[in-house]
CSV table of C-alpha atoms in Angstrom, one decimal:
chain,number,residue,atom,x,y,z
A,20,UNK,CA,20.2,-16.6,30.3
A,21,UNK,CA,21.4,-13.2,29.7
A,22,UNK,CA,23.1,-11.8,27.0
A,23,UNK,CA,26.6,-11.4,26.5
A,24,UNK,CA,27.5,-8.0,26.4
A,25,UNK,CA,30.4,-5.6,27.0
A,26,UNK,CA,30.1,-3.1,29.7
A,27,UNK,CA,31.3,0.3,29.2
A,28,UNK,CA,30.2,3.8,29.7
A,29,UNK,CA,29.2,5.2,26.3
A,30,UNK,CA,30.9,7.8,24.5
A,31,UNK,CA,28.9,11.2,25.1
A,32,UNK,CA,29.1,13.9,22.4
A,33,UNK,CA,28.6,17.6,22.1
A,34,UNK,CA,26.5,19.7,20.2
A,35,UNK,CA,28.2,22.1,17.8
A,36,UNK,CA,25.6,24.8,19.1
A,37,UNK,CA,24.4,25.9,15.5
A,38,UNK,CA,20.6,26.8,14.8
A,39,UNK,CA,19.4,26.1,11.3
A,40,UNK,CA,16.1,28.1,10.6
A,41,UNK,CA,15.8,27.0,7.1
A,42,UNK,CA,14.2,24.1,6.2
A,43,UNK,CA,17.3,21.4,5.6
A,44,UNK,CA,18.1,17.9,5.5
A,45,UNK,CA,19.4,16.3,8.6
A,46,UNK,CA,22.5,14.9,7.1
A,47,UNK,CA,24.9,12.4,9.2
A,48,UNK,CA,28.1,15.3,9.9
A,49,UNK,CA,25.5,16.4,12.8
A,50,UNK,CA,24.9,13.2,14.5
A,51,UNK,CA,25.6,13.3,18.1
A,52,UNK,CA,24.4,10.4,19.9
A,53,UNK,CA,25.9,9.3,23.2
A,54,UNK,CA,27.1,6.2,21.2
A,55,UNK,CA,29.2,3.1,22.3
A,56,UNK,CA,33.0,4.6,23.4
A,57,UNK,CA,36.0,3.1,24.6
A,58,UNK,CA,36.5,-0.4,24.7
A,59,UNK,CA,39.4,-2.4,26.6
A,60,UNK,CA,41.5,-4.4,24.3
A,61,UNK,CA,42.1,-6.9,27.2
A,62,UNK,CA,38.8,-8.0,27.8
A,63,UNK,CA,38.1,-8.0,23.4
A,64,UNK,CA,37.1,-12.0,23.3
A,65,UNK,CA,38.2,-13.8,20.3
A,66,UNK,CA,36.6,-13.9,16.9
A,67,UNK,CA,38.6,-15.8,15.3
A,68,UNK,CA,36.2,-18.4,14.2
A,69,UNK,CA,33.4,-16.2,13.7
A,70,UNK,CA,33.0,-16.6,10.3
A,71,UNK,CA,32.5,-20.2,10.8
A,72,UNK,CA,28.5,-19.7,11.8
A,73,UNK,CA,27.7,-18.1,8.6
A,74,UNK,CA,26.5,-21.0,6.7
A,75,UNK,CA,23.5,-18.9,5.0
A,76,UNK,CA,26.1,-16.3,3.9
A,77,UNK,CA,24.2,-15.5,0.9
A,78,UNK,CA,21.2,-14.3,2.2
A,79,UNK,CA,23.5,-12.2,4.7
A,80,UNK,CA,25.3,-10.8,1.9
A,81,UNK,CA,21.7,-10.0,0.1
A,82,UNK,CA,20.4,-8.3,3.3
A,83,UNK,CA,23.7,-6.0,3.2
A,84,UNK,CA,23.7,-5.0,-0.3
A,85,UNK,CA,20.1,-4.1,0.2
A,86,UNK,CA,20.9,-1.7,3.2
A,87,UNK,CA,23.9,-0.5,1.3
A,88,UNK,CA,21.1,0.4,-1.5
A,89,UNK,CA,18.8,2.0,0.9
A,90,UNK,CA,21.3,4.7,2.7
A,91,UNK,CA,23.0,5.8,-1.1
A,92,UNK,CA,19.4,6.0,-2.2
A,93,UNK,CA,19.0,8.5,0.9
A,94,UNK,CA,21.7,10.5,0.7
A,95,UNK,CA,21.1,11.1,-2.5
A,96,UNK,CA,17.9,12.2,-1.7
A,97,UNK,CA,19.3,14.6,1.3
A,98,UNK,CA,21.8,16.0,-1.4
A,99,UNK,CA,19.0,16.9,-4.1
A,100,UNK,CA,17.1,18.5,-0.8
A,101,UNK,CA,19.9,20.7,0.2
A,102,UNK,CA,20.4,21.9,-3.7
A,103,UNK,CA,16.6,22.9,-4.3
A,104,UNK,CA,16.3,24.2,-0.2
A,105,UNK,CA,19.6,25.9,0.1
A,106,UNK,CA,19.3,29.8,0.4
A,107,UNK,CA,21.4,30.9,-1.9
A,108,UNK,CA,20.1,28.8,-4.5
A,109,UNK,CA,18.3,29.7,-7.4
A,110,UNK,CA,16.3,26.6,-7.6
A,111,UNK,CA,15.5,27.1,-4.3
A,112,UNK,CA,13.8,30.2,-5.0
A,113,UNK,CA,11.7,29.1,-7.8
A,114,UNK,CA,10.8,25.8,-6.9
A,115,UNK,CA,8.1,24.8,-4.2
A,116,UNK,CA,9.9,22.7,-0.8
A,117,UNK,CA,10.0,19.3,-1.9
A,118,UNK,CA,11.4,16.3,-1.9
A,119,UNK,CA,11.8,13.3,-4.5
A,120,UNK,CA,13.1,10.0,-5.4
A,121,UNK,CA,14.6,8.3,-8.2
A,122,UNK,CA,11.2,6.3,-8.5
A,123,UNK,CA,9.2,9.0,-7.4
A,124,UNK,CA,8.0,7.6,-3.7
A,125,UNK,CA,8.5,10.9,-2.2
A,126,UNK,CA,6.0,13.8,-2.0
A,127,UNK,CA,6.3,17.8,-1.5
A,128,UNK,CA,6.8,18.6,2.1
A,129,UNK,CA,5.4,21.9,2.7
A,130,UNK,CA,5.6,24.4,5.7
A,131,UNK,CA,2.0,24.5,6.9
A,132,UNK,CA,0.5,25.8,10.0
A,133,UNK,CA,0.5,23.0,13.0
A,134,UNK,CA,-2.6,21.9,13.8
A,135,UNK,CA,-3.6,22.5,17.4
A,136,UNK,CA,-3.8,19.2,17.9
A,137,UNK,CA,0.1,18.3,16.4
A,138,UNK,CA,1.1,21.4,18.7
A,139,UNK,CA,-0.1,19.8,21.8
A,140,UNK,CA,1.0,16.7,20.9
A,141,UNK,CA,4.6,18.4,20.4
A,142,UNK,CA,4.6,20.5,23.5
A,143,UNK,CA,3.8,17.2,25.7
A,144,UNK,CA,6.7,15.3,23.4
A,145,UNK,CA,8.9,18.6,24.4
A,146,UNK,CA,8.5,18.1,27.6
A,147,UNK,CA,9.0,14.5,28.1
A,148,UNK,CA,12.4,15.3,26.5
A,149,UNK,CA,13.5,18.1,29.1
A,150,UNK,CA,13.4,15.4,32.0
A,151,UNK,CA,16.8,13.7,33.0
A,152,UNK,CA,16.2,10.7,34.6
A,153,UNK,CA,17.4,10.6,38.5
A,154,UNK,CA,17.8,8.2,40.2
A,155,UNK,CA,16.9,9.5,43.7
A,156,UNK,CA,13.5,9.9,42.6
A,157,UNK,CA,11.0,7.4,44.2
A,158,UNK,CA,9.2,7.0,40.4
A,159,UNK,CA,12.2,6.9,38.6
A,160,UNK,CA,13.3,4.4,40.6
A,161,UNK,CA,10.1,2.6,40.4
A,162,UNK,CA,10.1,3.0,36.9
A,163,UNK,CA,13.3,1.1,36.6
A,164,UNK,CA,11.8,-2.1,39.0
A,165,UNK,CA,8.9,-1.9,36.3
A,166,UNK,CA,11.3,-2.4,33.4
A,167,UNK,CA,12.6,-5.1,35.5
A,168,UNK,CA,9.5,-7.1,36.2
A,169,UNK,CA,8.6,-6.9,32.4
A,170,UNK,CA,11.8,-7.8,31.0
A,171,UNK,CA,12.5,-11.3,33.8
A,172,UNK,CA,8.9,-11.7,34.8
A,173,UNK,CA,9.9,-14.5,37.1
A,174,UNK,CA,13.0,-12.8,38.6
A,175,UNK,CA,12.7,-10.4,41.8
A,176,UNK,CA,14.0,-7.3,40.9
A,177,UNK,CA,17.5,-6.4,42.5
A,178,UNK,CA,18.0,-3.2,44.5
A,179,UNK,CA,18.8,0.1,42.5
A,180,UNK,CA,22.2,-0.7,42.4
A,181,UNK,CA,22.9,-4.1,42.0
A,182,UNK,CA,25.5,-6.0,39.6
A,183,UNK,CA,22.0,-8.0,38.8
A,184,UNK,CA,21.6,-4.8,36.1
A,185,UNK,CA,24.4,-6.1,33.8
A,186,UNK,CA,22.3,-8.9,32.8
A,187,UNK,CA,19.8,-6.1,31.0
A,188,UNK,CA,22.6,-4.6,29.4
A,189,UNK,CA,23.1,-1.8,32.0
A,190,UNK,CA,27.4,-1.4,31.9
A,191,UNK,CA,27.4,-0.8,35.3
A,192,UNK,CA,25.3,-1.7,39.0
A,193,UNK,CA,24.0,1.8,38.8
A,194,UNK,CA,22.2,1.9,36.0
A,195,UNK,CA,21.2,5.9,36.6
A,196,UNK,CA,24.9,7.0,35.2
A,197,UNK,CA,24.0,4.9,31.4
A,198,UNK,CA,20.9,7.6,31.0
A,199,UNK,CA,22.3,11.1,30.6
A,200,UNK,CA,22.0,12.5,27.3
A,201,UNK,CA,18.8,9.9,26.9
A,202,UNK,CA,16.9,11.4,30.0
A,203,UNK,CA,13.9,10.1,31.3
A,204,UNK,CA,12.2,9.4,28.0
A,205,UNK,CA,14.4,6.7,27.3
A,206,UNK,CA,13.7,4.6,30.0
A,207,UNK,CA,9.9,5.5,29.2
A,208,UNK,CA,10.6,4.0,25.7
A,209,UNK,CA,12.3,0.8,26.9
A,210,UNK,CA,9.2,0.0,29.5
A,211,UNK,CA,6.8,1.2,26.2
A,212,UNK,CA,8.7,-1.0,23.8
A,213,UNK,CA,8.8,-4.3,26.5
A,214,UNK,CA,4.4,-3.6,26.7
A,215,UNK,CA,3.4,-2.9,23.5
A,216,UNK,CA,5.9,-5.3,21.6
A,217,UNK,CA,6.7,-7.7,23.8
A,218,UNK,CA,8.1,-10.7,21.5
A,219,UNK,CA,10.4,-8.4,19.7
A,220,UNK,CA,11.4,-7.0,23.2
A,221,UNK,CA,12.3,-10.0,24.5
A,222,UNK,CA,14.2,-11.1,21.0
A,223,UNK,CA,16.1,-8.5,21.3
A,224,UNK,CA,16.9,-8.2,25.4
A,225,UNK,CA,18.1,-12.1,25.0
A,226,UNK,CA,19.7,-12.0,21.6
A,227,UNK,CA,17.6,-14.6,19.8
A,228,UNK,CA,17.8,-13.5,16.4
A,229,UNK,CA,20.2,-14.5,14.3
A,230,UNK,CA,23.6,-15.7,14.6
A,231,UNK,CA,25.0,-13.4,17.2
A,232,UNK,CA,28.9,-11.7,18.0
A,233,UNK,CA,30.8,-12.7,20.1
A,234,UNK,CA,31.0,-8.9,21.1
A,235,UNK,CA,27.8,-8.0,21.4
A,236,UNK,CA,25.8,-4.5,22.1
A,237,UNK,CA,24.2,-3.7,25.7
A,238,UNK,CA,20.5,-3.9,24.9
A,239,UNK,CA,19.7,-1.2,27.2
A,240,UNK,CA,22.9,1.2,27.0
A,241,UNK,CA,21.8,0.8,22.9
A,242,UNK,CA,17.9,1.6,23.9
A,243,UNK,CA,19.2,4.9,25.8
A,244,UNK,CA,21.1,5.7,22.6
A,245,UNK,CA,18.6,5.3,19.9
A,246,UNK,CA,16.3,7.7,22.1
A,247,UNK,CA,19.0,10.0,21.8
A,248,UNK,CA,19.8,9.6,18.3
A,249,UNK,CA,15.7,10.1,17.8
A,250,UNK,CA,15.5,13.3,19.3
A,251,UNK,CA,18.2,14.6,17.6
A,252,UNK,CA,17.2,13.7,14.1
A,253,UNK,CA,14.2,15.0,14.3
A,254,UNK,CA,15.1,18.4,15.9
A,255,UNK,CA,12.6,17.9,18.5
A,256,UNK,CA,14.2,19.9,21.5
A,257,UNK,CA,14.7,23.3,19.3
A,258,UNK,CA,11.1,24.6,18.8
A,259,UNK,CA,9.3,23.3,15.3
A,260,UNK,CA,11.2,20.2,13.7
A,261,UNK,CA,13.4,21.9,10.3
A,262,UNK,CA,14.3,18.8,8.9
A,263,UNK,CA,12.7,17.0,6.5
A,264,UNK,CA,12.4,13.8,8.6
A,265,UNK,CA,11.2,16.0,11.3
A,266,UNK,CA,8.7,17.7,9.4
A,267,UNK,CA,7.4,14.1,8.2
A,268,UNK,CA,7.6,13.2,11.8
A,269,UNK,CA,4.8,15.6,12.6
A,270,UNK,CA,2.0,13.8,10.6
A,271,UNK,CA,3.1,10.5,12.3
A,272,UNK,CA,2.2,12.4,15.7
A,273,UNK,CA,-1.1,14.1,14.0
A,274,UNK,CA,-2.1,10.2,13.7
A,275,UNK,CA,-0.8,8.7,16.9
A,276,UNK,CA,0.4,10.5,20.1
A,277,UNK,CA,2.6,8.2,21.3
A,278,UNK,CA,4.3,8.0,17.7
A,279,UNK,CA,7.9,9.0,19.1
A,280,UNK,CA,7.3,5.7,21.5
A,281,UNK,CA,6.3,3.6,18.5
A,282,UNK,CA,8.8,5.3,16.2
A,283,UNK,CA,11.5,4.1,18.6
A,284,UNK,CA,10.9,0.3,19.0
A,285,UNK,CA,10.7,0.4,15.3
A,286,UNK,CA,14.5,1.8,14.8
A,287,UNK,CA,15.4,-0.9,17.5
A,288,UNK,CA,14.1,-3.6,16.0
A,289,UNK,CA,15.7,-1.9,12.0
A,290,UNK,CA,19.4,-1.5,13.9
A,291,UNK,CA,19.3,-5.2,15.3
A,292,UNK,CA,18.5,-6.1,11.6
A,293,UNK,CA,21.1,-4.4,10.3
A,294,UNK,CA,23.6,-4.6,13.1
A,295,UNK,CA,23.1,-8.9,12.2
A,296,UNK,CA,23.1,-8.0,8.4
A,297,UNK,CA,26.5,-6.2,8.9
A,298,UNK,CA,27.9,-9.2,11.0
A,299,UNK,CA,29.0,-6.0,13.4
A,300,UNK,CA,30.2,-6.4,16.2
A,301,UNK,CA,30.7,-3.7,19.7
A,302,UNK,CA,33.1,-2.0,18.1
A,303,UNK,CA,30.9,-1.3,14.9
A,304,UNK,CA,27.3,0.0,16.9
A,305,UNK,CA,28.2,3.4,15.7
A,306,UNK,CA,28.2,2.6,12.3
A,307,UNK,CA,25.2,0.7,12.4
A,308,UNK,CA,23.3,3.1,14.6
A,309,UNK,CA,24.4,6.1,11.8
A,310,UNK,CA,23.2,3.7,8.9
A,311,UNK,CA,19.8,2.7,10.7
A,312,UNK,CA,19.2,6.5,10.9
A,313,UNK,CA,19.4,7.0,7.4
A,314,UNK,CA,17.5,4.0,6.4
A,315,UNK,CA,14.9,5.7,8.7
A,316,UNK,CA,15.2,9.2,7.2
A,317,UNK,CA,14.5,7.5,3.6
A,318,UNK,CA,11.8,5.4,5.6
A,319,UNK,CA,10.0,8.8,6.2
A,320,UNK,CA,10.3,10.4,2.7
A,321,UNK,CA,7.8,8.0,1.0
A,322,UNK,CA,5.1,9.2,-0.6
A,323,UNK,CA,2.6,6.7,1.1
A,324,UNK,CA,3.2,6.8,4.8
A,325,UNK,CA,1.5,8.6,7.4
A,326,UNK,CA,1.5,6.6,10.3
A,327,UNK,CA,4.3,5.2,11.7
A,328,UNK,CA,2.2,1.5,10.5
A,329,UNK,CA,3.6,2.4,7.1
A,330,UNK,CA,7.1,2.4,7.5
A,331,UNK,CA,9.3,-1.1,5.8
A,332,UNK,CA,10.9,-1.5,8.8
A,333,UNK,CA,7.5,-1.4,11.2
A,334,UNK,CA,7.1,-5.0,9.8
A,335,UNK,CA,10.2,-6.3,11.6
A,336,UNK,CA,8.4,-6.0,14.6
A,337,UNK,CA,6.0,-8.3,13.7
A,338,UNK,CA,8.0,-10.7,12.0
């Protein structure tokens, strides 16, 4: 049975066209996701009785406070990075680029030289990201009946435009005009995410987790969107990453070159965890995609990872 999500075009924003050189922390002013927009009030369904399915409201309320934990802990961490990384700072001058924790889980993050192999592996990345998707192009298209036929194995797929593409969480029958600022990539990542994950795919397309909203997010208008958000977190479209979660980003790809890919299904899996955590609800996916980015951005600081394996959240995708 498919999902029960609203269907409306997302909100695209625009870039403020600054260029940091400096190594910075990628705070949340910046964020610029084609996220979740307008909604009609007429078609809002009732929620009246929603707080009537939360009979484990404890653990709920544990899960939030946790979250809530995890994004001060951040942006405290992101503060202390601008102070001793801001040029005009004094501190900045004397001390080597780092960043740290409160406990210490965090390691100095230093400038080096790319390795030929993390260069490649960027350029390819680079260029993946410079493709919009169009839909008059015979693989696009057939990339699209490919997402299909993994997400309803025992459905035919439906012709290119086709109210059939609601069902997926597409807001409209063409689902070309969702992509835009995600481009091709994101379509690459939801086919990626329904092969190499395919449980927590399928949990996720059909809501199965959890007790649910009555308003819930398009699955695939919120995959475009967290490919978007991705990209422009970690500064991947404007020459070397400068932010700290960038930078970090790059030893992910030394270790695996399809880390973006992997990097994404992992923040899917993290926002439907805290999107049910938050009890949120259509109106709220902003909020809870900002949020999961910062839980990421502290995901990336720790000291011990260096594959995308070692991330907290990377175990919600095999829970």
């Amino acid at each position: 049975m498919a999902s029960r999500t609203m269907r409306r075009r997302p909100y695209h924003g625009h870039e403020d066209g600054n260029r940091h050189e400096k190594l910075e922390a990628s705070g949340l002013d910046d964020l610029h996701e084609p996220l979740l927009g307008n909604y009609d009030h007429e078609n809002r369904p009732s929620e009246e009785n929603s707080h009537d399915h939360w009979d484990n409201g404890t653990r709920k309320q544990h899960l939030h406070w946790t979250f809530l934990f995890s994004q001060l802990l951040a942006q405290w961490v992101q503060w202390l990075a601008n102070v001793v990384m801001g040029s005009g700072s004094i501190i900045g001058r004397i001390l080597p680029l780092q960043s740290s924790t409160q406990n210490g889980v965090a390691r100095k993050i230093h400038l080096s030289a790319l390795s030929p192999l993390q260069e490649e592996r960027l350029r390819t990345l680079q260029k993946r990201l410079e493709v919009p998707f169009d839909g008059s192009q015979a693989e696009h298209q057939d990339a699209l009946k490919q997402l299909w036929r993994l997400a309803y194995p025992d459905r035919e797929h439906p012709p290119i435009k086709s109210e059939l593409w609601k069902d997926m969480g597409w807001q409209g029958c063409d689902p070309s005009t969702d992509f835009r600022g995600g481009g091709y990539i994101s379509l690459e990542n939801l086919i990626f995410f329904a092969q190499k994950y395919p449980e927590s795919f399928q949990r996720l397309l059909h809501k199965q987790d959890g007790t649910r909203s009555e308003w819930e997010y398009p699955f695939a208008v919120a995959g475009v969107n967290i490919s978007f958000m991705l990209s422009q977190m970690l500064v991947l479209q404007s020459g070397k990453p400068s932010t700290l979660a960038g930078i970090r980003f790059l030893e992910l790809l030394k270790d695996d070159e399809m880390a973006f890919d992997h990097l994404y299904c992992i923040v899917f899996r993290a926002m439907d965890a805290q999107w049910l955590a938050k009890r949120a609800s259509y109106m709220e996916f902003n909020d809870v995609l900002k949020s999961t980015r910062v839980q990421l951005e502290h995901e990336l600081s720790l000291e011990y990872v260096s594959s995308f394996r070692d991330l907290p959240a990377y175990k919600l995708l095999k829970s």
